[in-house]
Short mmCIF file of C-alpha atoms and ligand atoms in Angstrom, two decimals:
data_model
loop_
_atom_site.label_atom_id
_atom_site.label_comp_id
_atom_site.label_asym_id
_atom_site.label_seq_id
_atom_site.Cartn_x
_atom_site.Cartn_y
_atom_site.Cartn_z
CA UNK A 1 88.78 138.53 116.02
CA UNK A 2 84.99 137.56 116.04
CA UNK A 3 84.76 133.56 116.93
CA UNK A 4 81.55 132.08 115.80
CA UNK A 5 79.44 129.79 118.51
CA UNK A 6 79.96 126.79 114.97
CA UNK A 7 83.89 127.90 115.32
CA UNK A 8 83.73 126.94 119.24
CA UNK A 9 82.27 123.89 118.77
CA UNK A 10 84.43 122.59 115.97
CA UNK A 11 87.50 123.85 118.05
CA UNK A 12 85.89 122.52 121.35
CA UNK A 13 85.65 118.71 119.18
CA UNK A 14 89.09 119.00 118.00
CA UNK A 15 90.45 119.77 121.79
CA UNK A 16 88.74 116.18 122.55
CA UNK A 17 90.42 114.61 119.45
CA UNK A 18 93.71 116.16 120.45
CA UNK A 19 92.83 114.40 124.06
CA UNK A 20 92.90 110.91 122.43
CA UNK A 21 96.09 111.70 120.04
CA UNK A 22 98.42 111.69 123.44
CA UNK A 23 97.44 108.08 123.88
CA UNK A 24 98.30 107.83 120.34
CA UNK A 25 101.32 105.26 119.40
CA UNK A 26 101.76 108.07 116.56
CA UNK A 27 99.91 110.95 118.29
CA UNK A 28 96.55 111.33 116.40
CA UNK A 29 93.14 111.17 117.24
CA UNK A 30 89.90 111.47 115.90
CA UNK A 31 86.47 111.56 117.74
CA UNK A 32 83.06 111.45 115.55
CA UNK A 33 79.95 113.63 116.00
CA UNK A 34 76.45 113.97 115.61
CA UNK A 35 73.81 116.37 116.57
CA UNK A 36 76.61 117.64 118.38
CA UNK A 37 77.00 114.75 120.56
CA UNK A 38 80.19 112.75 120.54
CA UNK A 39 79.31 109.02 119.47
CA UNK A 40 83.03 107.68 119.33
CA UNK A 41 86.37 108.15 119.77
CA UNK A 42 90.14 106.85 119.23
CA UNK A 43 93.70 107.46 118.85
CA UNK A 44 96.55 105.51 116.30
CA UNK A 45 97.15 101.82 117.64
CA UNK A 46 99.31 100.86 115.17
CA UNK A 47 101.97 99.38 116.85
CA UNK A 48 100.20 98.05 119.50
CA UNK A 49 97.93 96.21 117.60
CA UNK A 50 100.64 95.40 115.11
CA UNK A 51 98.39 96.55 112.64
CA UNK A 52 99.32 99.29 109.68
CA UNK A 53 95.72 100.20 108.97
CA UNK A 54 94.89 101.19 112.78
CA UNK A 55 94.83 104.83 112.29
CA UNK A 56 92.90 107.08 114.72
CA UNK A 57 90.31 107.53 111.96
CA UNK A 58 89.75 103.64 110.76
CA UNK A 59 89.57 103.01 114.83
CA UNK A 60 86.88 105.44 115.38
CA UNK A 61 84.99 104.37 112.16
CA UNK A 62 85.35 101.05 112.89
CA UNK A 63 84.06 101.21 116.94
CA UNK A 64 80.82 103.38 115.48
CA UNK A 65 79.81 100.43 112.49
CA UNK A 66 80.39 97.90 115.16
CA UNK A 67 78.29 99.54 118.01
CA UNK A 68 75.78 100.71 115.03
CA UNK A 69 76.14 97.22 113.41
CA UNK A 70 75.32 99.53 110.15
CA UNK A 71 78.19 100.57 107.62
CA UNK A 72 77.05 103.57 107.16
CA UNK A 73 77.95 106.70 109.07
CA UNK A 74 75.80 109.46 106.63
CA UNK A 75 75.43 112.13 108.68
CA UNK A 76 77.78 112.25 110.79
CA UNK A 77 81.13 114.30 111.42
CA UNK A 78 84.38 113.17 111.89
CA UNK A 79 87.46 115.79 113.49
CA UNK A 80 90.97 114.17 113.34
CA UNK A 81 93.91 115.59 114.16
CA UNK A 82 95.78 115.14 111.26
CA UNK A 83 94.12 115.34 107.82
CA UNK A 84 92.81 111.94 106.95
CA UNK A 85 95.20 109.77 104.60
CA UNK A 86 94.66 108.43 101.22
CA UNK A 87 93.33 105.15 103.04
CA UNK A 88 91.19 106.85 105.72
CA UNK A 89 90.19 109.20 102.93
CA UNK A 90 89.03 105.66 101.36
CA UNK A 91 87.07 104.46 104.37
CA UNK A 92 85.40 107.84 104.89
CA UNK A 93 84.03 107.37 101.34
CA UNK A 94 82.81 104.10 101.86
CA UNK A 95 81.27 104.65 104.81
CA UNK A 96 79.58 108.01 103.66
CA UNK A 97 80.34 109.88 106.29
CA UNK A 98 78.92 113.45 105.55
CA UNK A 99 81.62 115.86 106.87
CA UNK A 100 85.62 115.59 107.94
CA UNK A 101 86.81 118.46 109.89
CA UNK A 102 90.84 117.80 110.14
CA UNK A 103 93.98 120.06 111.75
CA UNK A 104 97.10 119.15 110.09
CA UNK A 105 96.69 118.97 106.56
CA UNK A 106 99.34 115.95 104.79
CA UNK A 107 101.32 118.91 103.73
CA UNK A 108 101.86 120.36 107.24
CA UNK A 109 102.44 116.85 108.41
CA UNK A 110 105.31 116.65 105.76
CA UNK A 111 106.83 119.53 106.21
CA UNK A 112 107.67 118.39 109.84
CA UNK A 113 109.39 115.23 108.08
CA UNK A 114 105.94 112.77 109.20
CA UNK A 115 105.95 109.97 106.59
CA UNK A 116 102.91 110.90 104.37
CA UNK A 117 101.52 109.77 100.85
CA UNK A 118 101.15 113.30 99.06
CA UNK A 119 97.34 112.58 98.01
CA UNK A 120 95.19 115.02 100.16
CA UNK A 121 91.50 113.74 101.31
CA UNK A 122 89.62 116.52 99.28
CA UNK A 123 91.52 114.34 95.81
CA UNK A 124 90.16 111.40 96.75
CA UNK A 125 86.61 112.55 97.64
CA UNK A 126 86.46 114.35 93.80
CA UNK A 127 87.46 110.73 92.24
CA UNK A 128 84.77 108.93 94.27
CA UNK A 129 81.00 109.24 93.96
CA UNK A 130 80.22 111.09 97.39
CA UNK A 131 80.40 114.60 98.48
CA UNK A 132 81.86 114.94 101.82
CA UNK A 133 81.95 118.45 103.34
CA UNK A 134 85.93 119.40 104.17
CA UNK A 135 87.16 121.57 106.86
CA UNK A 136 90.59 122.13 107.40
CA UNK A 137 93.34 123.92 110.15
CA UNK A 138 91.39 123.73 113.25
CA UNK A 139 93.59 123.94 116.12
CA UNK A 140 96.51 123.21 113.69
CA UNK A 141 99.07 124.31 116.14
CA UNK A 142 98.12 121.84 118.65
CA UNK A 143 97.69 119.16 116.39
CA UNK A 144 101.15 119.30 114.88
CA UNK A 145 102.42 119.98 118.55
CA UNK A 146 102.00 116.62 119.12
CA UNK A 147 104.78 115.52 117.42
CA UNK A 148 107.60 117.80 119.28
CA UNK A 149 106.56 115.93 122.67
CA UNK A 150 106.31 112.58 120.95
N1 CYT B 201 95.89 110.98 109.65
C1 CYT B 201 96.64 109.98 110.22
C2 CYT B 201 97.89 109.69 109.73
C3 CYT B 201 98.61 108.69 110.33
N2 CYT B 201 98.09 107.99 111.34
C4 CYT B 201 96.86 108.26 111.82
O1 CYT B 201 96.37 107.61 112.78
N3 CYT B 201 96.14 109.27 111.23
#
């Protein structure tokens, strides 16, 4: 199988994403990217934090709008483990990121009994007013990995 140089980098993002997922109190990560350079990453702090929004990809959002002290993330990329959920989907909107790249889609995630609200990200992009670019299954053996050592 032919592996395109724009395959190796998406897969070579993803490896760093899956990186910050092991430090993960539920193991996912997401990193964000731009002119391929990475400008952020996290993992889930949920229970650390005590919080029920920290998910990898609110963290990482949130650590870029600080540092930027801008909302707005157009033009950027964001790879997360798993696919983002209905309320990362959400944030990703608002923030107008430009592309997601994900590994585990909600459905994958389900099937391996992960609590999940059955809403993927590409529905709630088509009900808001932005077009994000979706890319989905990188490295989705690895991501959903995760969860057998977890
Ligand atoms: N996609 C995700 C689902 C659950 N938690 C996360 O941090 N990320």
């Amino acid at each position: 199988m032919l592996t395109s140089l724009a395959n190796m980098n998406q897969e070579y993002f993803m490896r760093l994403a899956l990186e910050e997922a092991k430090k993960g109190d539920a193991p996912y990560g997401a990193v964000i990217v731009k002119d391929n350079q990475v400008v952020a990453v996290a993992y889930n702090t949920v229970r650390q934090d005590s919080d029920p929004s920290a998910h990898a990809e609110i963290n990482v959002i949130r650590s870029l709008t600080t540092k930027l002290k801008n909302p707005s993330l157009e033009g950027y990329s964001i790879y997360t483990t798993g696919e983002p959920c209905p309320m990362c989907a959400t944030a990703c909107v608002w923030t107008g990121i430009s592309e997601i790249i994900y590994g585990a889609s909600i459905e994958d995630l389900i099937s391996i009994n992960q609590g999940q609200i059955n809403i993927s990200c590409e529905e709630i992009i088509a009900k808001s007013f932005r077009t994000i670019k979706v890319t989905k299954g990188i490295l989705k053996t690895e991501c959903l990995k995760l969860f057998k050592l977890s």
